[in-house]
């Protein structure tokens, strides 16, 4: 079954317009949507950024005409934190789940004495007359200059602020006009002051009263009108389509996923997950193969080293064997020479003994005498 979005559709875009012969019933689609939305309720999140004590809680209380009992922060926190609180509000039969996120400790770490802009340009001036040298409020011209300065600083720092949409005929005129009033200069108050015979939200000063909801006094009504009555849904859509989508895509990319495939075609998270799983699997296999190759290479290198040292050992052994053989041969030669010398000596000895025995048989006296003479000569 085909589904369609209730948004604005381009007319006659390859599409034929046909007339109905009778009631069908889909004209109740907007009512169905309204019913469903009312049943479900609406969600709106506000991130309220500003230094401690600037008036954030007072402004939010003024905007929603209630008291959210937001705890007051100290002005000396070492870090900035986010504090989110959710409230359920009901107006007629419409339920709003409002989450207010506060920047706790924002600006506490900087020296606020030399800040370029006063806390509230229009009214702080009167609270510190001596410091400013002025006793009345800044003029509309001064306020306009101050707004222009803020806008030019935003532009020069590349900060894009929300522009009220001008493409919807119903609100185009008011939105375009309101874009020209940005940024809004607002005053908040939780106190009521009697003006004539009615009580109004206002701030009472020695020089007079500043009414929160008086458009001649500040832009509070414009802000409430634009933020809550006219553009809350557009803000929700834009936040979701631009900021949240960008955030989601960046987070997915950080985790290694993408929801846009080649040729910028959208891919489901499941497909993206499967693709990533395959990528991981192939990468794992590649790494395993790389490790296996490294292991085989190392084993080969070790084998080569072992083989080389084995060959070295073998040649050393052969060398030693050769030296041993040579030494053995040399020894054999020496032994032969010695044996020959011993044989020669034995022969000489035998000959000498023979000669001696022959001599003693032929001249025994002379021999005896000579022996005696020799013995005596040893004592001279
Ligand atoms: P933390 O939550 O503690 O950071 O403060 P905050 O930014 O929520 O400020 P909060 O609304 O508590 O207001 C601080 C003081 O500023 C209070 O005394 C308010 O009455 C005062 N204040 C709030 N809005 C305005 C304003 O528009 N003009 C002036 N002059 N004072 C304001
Ligand atoms: Mg507060």
Coordinates of C-alpha atoms and ligand atoms in Angstrom, one line a residue:
X1 CA 0.0 0.0 0.0
X2 CA 1.4 3.4 -1.0
X3 CA 1.8 6.1 1.6
X4 CA 2.0 9.8 1.0
X5 CA 3.2 12.8 3.1
X6 CA 0.7 15.5 3.9
X7 CA 3.2 18.3 3.0
X8 CA 3.2 20.6 0.1
X9 CA 3.5 18.6 -3.2
X10 CA 4.6 19.9 -6.6
X11 CA 1.6 20.1 -8.9
X12 CA 1.2 18.2 -12.1
X13 CA 4.7 16.7 -11.9
X14 CA 4.1 13.8 -14.3
X15 CA 0.8 13.4 -12.5
X16 CA -2.8 13.7 -13.9
X17 CA -5.5 15.6 -12.1
X18 CA -8.8 13.7 -12.1
X19 CA -12.1 14.7 -10.6
X20 CA -14.1 12.6 -8.2
X21 CA -17.7 11.7 -8.9
X22 CA -18.6 11.5 -5.2
X23 CA -17.3 11.6 -1.6
X24 CA -14.4 9.3 -0.9
X25 CA -13.3 10.4 2.6
X26 CA -9.6 11.4 2.4
X27 CA -10.5 15.0 2.9
X28 CA -10.5 14.0 6.6
X29 CA -6.7 13.3 6.5
X30 CA -5.8 16.6 8.1
X31 CA -8.3 16.0 10.9
X32 CA -6.9 12.5 11.4
X33 CA -3.4 14.0 11.7
X34 CA -4.6 16.7 14.1
X35 CA -6.3 14.0 16.2
X36 CA -3.3 11.8 16.2
X37 CA -1.0 14.7 17.1
X38 CA -3.2 15.8 20.0
X39 CA -3.3 12.2 21.3
X40 CA 0.4 11.8 21.1
X41 CA 1.2 15.3 22.3
X42 CA 4.2 17.4 21.2
X43 CA 7.8 17.6 22.2
X44 CA 9.9 20.7 22.2
X45 CA 13.5 21.1 23.5
X46 CA 15.0 24.4 24.3
X47 CA 18.7 24.8 24.9
X48 CA 19.1 28.0 26.9
X49 CA 22.6 29.4 26.7
X50 CA 23.8 32.4 28.7
X51 CA 26.1 33.2 31.5
X52 CA 24.9 32.6 35.1
X53 CA 22.4 35.2 36.3
X54 CA 21.8 36.7 32.8
X55 CA 18.0 36.0 33.2
X56 CA 17.5 32.7 31.4
X57 CA 15.1 31.2 33.9
X58 CA 13.1 34.4 34.1
X59 CA 12.8 34.5 30.4
X60 CA 11.6 30.9 30.1
X61 CA 9.2 31.4 32.9
X62 CA 7.9 34.5 31.1
X63 CA 7.6 32.7 27.8
X64 CA 5.6 29.9 29.1
X65 CA 3.7 32.0 31.7
X66 CA 4.6 29.7 34.6
X67 CA 7.3 29.0 37.2
X68 CA 9.6 26.1 36.4
X69 CA 11.3 26.3 39.8
X70 CA 14.7 26.2 38.2
X71 CA 17.5 26.2 40.9
X72 CA 19.8 29.2 40.9
X73 CA 23.4 28.5 40.0
X74 CA 26.5 29.9 41.7
X75 CA 28.6 32.2 39.6
X76 CA 31.9 30.5 40.3
X77 CA 31.7 27.0 38.7
X78 CA 35.0 25.8 37.2
X79 CA 33.4 24.1 34.2
X80 CA 30.3 24.3 32.0
X81 CA 27.7 21.6 32.3
X82 CA 24.3 20.8 30.8
X83 CA 21.3 20.4 33.0
X84 CA 18.1 19.1 31.3
X85 CA 14.7 19.1 32.9
X86 CA 11.5 18.0 31.3
X87 CA 8.0 19.4 32.1
X88 CA 4.6 18.5 30.8
X89 CA 2.4 21.5 30.0
X90 CA -1.2 21.6 28.8
X91 CA -3.0 24.4 26.9
X92 CA -6.6 23.6 26.0
X93 CA -6.4 19.9 25.1
X94 CA -2.9 20.1 23.6
X95 CA -0.1 18.5 25.6
X96 CA 3.5 19.8 25.3
X97 CA 6.4 17.9 26.7
X98 CA 9.0 20.6 27.2
X99 CA 12.6 19.9 27.9
X100 CA 14.7 22.9 29.0
X101 CA 18.4 22.4 28.8
X102 CA 20.5 24.9 30.8
X103 CA 24.2 25.7 30.4
X104 CA 25.3 25.6 34.1
X105 CA 28.4 27.6 34.8
X106 CA 28.6 29.2 31.3
X107 CA 30.8 32.3 31.4
X108 CA 31.8 31.7 35.1
X109 CA 35.4 31.1 34.0
X110 CA 35.9 34.5 32.2
X111 CA 36.5 37.9 33.7
X112 CA 33.1 39.6 33.4
X113 CA 34.4 43.0 34.5
X114 CA 35.7 43.9 31.0
X115 CA 32.9 42.3 28.9
X116 CA 32.1 44.3 25.8
X117 CA 28.3 44.3 26.2
X118 CA 26.3 45.0 29.4
X119 CA 24.0 42.3 30.7
X120 CA 20.9 43.9 29.3
X121 CA 21.8 46.9 27.2
X122 CA 18.4 48.6 27.6
X123 CA 18.0 48.4 31.3
X124 CA 21.3 47.6 33.0
X125 CA 22.2 51.2 32.0
X126 CA 19.6 52.5 34.5
X127 CA 20.7 50.1 37.2
X128 CA 24.2 51.5 37.1
X129 CA 23.7 55.2 36.2
X130 CA 27.0 56.3 37.6
X131 CA 28.9 53.7 35.5
X132 CA 27.1 54.6 32.3
X133 CA 26.6 58.4 33.1
X134 CA 23.1 58.0 31.8
X135 CA 19.8 58.1 33.8
X136 CA 17.3 57.0 31.1
X137 CA 16.9 54.1 28.7
X138 CA 19.0 53.8 25.6
X139 CA 17.2 55.2 22.6
X140 CA 15.6 53.2 19.8
X141 CA 18.5 54.3 17.5
X142 CA 21.0 53.1 20.0
X143 CA 19.2 49.8 20.3
X144 CA 19.1 49.4 16.6
X145 CA 22.9 50.1 16.4
X146 CA 23.4 47.5 19.1
X147 CA 21.4 44.9 17.2
X148 CA 23.2 45.6 14.0
X149 CA 26.5 45.2 15.8
X150 CA 25.4 41.8 17.1
X151 CA 24.3 40.7 13.6
X152 CA 27.5 41.8 12.0
X153 CA 29.6 40.0 14.6
X154 CA 27.5 36.8 14.0
X155 CA 28.1 37.1 10.3
X156 CA 31.8 37.9 10.5
X157 CA 32.2 34.8 12.8
X158 CA 30.3 32.6 10.4
X159 CA 27.5 31.9 12.9
X160 CA 24.2 31.2 11.1
X161 CA 21.1 32.0 13.1
X162 CA 17.6 30.7 12.5
X163 CA 15.6 32.7 9.9
X164 CA 11.8 32.5 10.0
X165 CA 10.7 30.7 6.9
X166 CA 9.3 32.9 4.1
X167 CA 8.1 30.2 1.7
X168 CA 4.7 29.6 3.4
X169 CA 2.2 32.1 2.1
X170 CA 0.2 32.1 5.3
X171 CA 3.2 33.4 7.4
X172 CA 5.5 34.7 4.7
X173 CA 4.8 38.4 5.3
X174 CA 5.0 38.3 9.1
X175 CA 8.1 36.1 9.1
X176 CA 10.0 38.3 6.6
X177 CA 9.2 41.3 8.7
X178 CA 10.3 39.6 11.9
X179 CA 13.5 38.5 10.3
X180 CA 14.3 42.2 10.0
X181 CA 13.9 42.6 13.8
X182 CA 16.5 40.0 14.7
X183 CA 18.0 39.7 17.2
X184 CA 15.2 40.3 19.6
X185 CA 15.9 42.5 22.7
X186 CA 13.8 41.0 25.4
X187 CA 13.0 41.7 29.1
X188 CA 11.8 38.9 31.4
X189 CA 10.1 39.2 34.7
X190 CA 8.2 37.0 37.1
X191 CA 6.6 39.9 38.9
X192 CA 3.4 41.6 38.1
X193 CA 2.8 45.3 38.4
X194 CA -0.5 47.2 38.4
X195 CA -0.8 49.4 35.3
X196 CA -4.1 51.2 35.3
X197 CA -6.6 48.7 36.4
X198 CA -4.8 45.6 35.2
X199 CA -1.8 43.5 36.4
X200 CA 1.0 43.0 33.9
X201 CA 4.3 41.2 33.9
X202 CA 6.8 44.0 34.3
X203 CA 10.0 45.3 35.9
X204 CA 9.7 48.2 38.2
X205 CA 12.4 50.8 38.2
X206 CA 12.8 54.1 40.1
X207 CA 12.2 55.9 36.7
X208 CA 9.2 53.8 35.6
X209 CA 7.9 50.4 34.6
X210 CA 9.1 48.2 31.8
X211 CA 6.3 46.0 30.6
X212 CA 7.3 42.6 29.3
X213 CA 4.5 42.3 26.9
X214 CA 4.5 45.8 25.6
X215 CA 5.9 45.9 22.1
X216 CA 7.1 49.5 22.6
X217 CA 9.2 48.4 25.5
X218 CA 10.9 45.2 24.2
X219 CA 10.6 42.4 21.7
X220 CA 9.2 39.8 24.1
X221 CA 5.9 39.5 22.3
X222 CA 7.6 39.1 19.0
X223 CA 9.8 36.4 20.4
X224 CA 6.9 34.5 21.9
X225 CA 4.8 34.9 18.8
X226 CA 7.6 33.7 16.5
X227 CA 9.0 30.9 18.7
X228 CA 5.8 29.4 20.1
X229 CA 2.8 30.5 18.0
X230 CA 4.0 30.6 14.5
X231 CA 7.3 28.7 14.0
X232 CA 7.6 26.1 16.7
X233 CA 6.9 23.3 14.3
X234 CA 9.3 24.7 11.7
X235 CA 12.0 25.0 14.3
X236 CA 11.4 21.4 15.3
X237 CA 11.6 20.3 11.7
X238 CA 14.7 22.3 10.9
X239 CA 16.4 21.2 14.0
X240 CA 15.7 17.6 13.1
X241 CA 16.5 17.9 9.4
X242 CA 19.6 20.0 9.7
X243 CA 21.2 19.8 13.0
X244 CA 20.2 16.4 14.3
X245 CA 20.7 14.7 10.9
X246 CA 24.1 16.2 10.7
X247 CA 24.9 15.2 14.2
X248 CA 23.6 11.7 13.6
X249 CA 25.6 11.3 10.3
X250 CA 28.8 12.5 12.0
X251 CA 28.3 10.1 14.9
X252 CA 27.6 7.2 12.5
X253 CA 30.7 8.1 10.5
X254 CA 32.7 8.2 13.8
X255 CA 31.5 4.7 14.4
X256 CA 32.5 3.8 10.8
X257 CA 28.9 3.7 9.4
X258 CA 27.4 5.7 6.6
X259 CA 23.8 6.0 5.6
X260 CA 24.6 7.2 2.1
X261 CA 26.0 4.8 -0.3
X262 CA 28.0 5.3 -3.6
X263 CA 26.2 7.8 -5.9
X264 CA 24.7 9.4 -2.8
X265 CA 21.9 6.8 -2.6
X266 CA 20.5 6.3 0.8
X267 CA 21.3 3.0 2.5
X268 CA 19.5 1.6 5.5
X269 CA 21.4 1.2 8.7
X270 CA 21.1 -2.6 8.4
X271 CA 22.7 -2.5 4.9
X272 CA 25.4 -0.1 6.2
X273 CA 26.0 -2.5 9.1
X274 CA 26.2 -5.5 6.8
X275 CA 28.6 -3.7 4.5
X276 CA 30.7 -2.7 7.5
X277 CA 30.6 -6.3 8.8
X278 CA 31.8 -7.6 5.4
X279 CA 34.5 -4.9 5.4
X280 CA 35.6 -6.0 8.8
X281 CA 35.5 -9.7 7.9
X282 CA 37.7 -9.1 4.8
X283 CA 40.0 -6.9 6.7
X284 CA 40.3 -9.7 9.4
X285 CA 41.0 -12.3 6.7
X286 CA 43.6 -10.0 5.1
X287 CA 45.3 -9.5 8.5
X288 CA 45.2 -13.2 9.3
X289 CA 46.8 -14.0 5.8
X290 CA 49.4 -11.3 6.4
X291 CA 50.2 -12.8 9.8
X292 CA 50.4 -16.3 8.3
X293 CA 52.7 -15.1 5.6
X294 CA 54.9 -13.4 8.2
X295 CA 55.0 -16.6 10.2
X296 CA 56.0 -18.7 7.2
X297 CA 58.7 -16.2 6.3
X298 CA 60.1 -16.3 9.8
X299 CA 60.1 -20.1 9.8
X300 CA 62.0 -20.0 6.5
X301 CA 64.5 -17.5 7.8
X302 CA 65.1 -19.6 10.9
X303 CA 65.5 -22.8 8.8
X304 CA 68.0 -21.0 6.6
X305 CA 69.9 -19.8 9.7
X306 CA 69.9 -23.4 11.1
X307 CA 71.0 -24.9 7.8
X308 CA 73.8 -22.4 7.5
X309 CA 75.0 -23.1 11.0
X310 CA 74.8 -26.8 10.3
X311 CA 76.9 -26.4 7.2
X312 CA 79.4 -24.3 9.2
X313 CA 79.5 -27.0 11.8
X314 CA 80.0 -29.7 9.2
X315 CA 82.9 -27.8 7.5
X316 CA 84.4 -27.1 10.9
X317 CA 84.2 -30.8 11.7
X318 CA 85.8 -31.8 8.4
X319 CA 88.5 -29.3 9.0
X320 CA 89.1 -30.7 12.5
X321 CA 89.2 -34.3 11.1
X322 CA 91.7 -33.2 8.5
X323 CA 93.9 -31.6 11.1
X324 CA 93.6 -34.7 13.2
X325 CA 94.6 -36.9 10.3
X326 CA 97.6 -34.7 9.6
X327 CA 98.6 -34.7 13.2
X328 CA 98.2 -38.5 13.3
X329 CA 100.4 -38.8 10.2
X330 CA 103.0 -36.4 11.7
X331 CA 103.0 -38.4 14.9
X332 CA 103.4 -41.6 13.0
X333 CA 106.4 -40.2 11.2
X334 CA 107.9 -39.0 14.5
X335 CA 107.2 -42.4 16.0
X336 CA 109.0 -44.1 13.1
X337 CA 112.0 -41.8 13.5
X338 CA 112.1 -42.5 17.2
X339 CA 111.8 -46.2 16.6
X340 CA 114.6 -46.1 14.1
X341 CA 116.7 -44.1 16.5
X342 CA 116.0 -46.6 19.3
X343 CA 116.8 -49.5 17.0
X344 CA 120.0 -47.8 16.0
X345 CA 120.9 -47.2 19.6
X346 CA 120.2 -50.8 20.6
X347 CA 122.4 -51.9 17.7
X348 CA 125.2 -49.5 18.7
X349 CA 124.9 -50.6 22.3
X350 CA 125.1 -54.2 21.3
X351 CA 128.2 -53.5 19.1
X352 CA 129.8 -51.5 21.9
X353 CA 129.2 -54.3 24.4
X354 CA 130.6 -56.8 22.0
X355 CA 133.7 -54.7 21.4
X356 CA 134.1 -54.2 25.1
X357 CA 133.8 -57.9 25.9
X358 CA 136.4 -58.7 23.1
X359 CA 138.8 -56.1 24.5
X360 CA 138.6 -57.4 28.1
X361 CA 139.4 -60.9 27.0
X362 CA 142.7 -59.9 25.1
X363 CA 144.3 -57.2 27.6
X364 CA 142.9 -57.8 31.1
X365 CA 145.9 -56.4 33.3
X366 CA 146.3 -53.2 31.3
X367 CA 142.6 -52.9 31.5
X368 CA 142.5 -53.4 35.2
X369 CA 145.4 -51.0 35.7
X370 CA 143.7 -48.4 33.5
X371 CA 140.6 -48.8 35.6
X372 CA 142.6 -48.3 38.8
X373 CA 144.4 -45.2 37.4
X374 CA 141.1 -43.7 36.3
X375 CA 139.6 -44.2 39.8
X376 CA 142.6 -42.6 41.4
X377 CA 142.5 -39.6 39.0
X378 CA 139.0 -38.8 40.2
X379 CA 140.5 -37.9 43.6
X380 CA 143.3 -35.5 42.5
Ligands
LIG1 P1 21.2 31.0 36.6 O1 20.2 29.9 36.4 O2 21.6 31.1 38.1 O3 22.4 30.9 35.7 O4 20.5 32.4 36.4 P2 19.6 32.8 35.2 O5 20.3 33.1 34.0 O6 18.5 31.8 35.1 O7 19.0 34.2 35.7 P3 17.6 34.4 36.5 O8 16.5 34.3 35.6 O9 17.6 33.6 37.8 O10 17.8 35.9 36.8 C1 18.8 36.5 37.6 C2 18.5 37.9 38.0 O11 18.3 38.7 36.9 C3 17.2 38.0 38.8 O12 17.4 38.9 39.8 C4 16.2 38.5 37.8 O13 15.2 39.2 38.3 C5 17.1 39.4 36.9 N1 16.6 39.5 35.5 C6 16.0 38.5 34.8 N2 15.6 39.0 33.6 C7 16.0 40.3 33.6 C8 15.9 41.4 32.6 O14 15.3 41.2 31.5 N3 16.3 42.6 33.0 C9 16.9 42.8 34.2 N4 17.3 44.0 34.5 N5 17.0 41.9 35.1 C10 16.6 40.6 34.8
LIG2 MG1 18.4 29.8 35.9

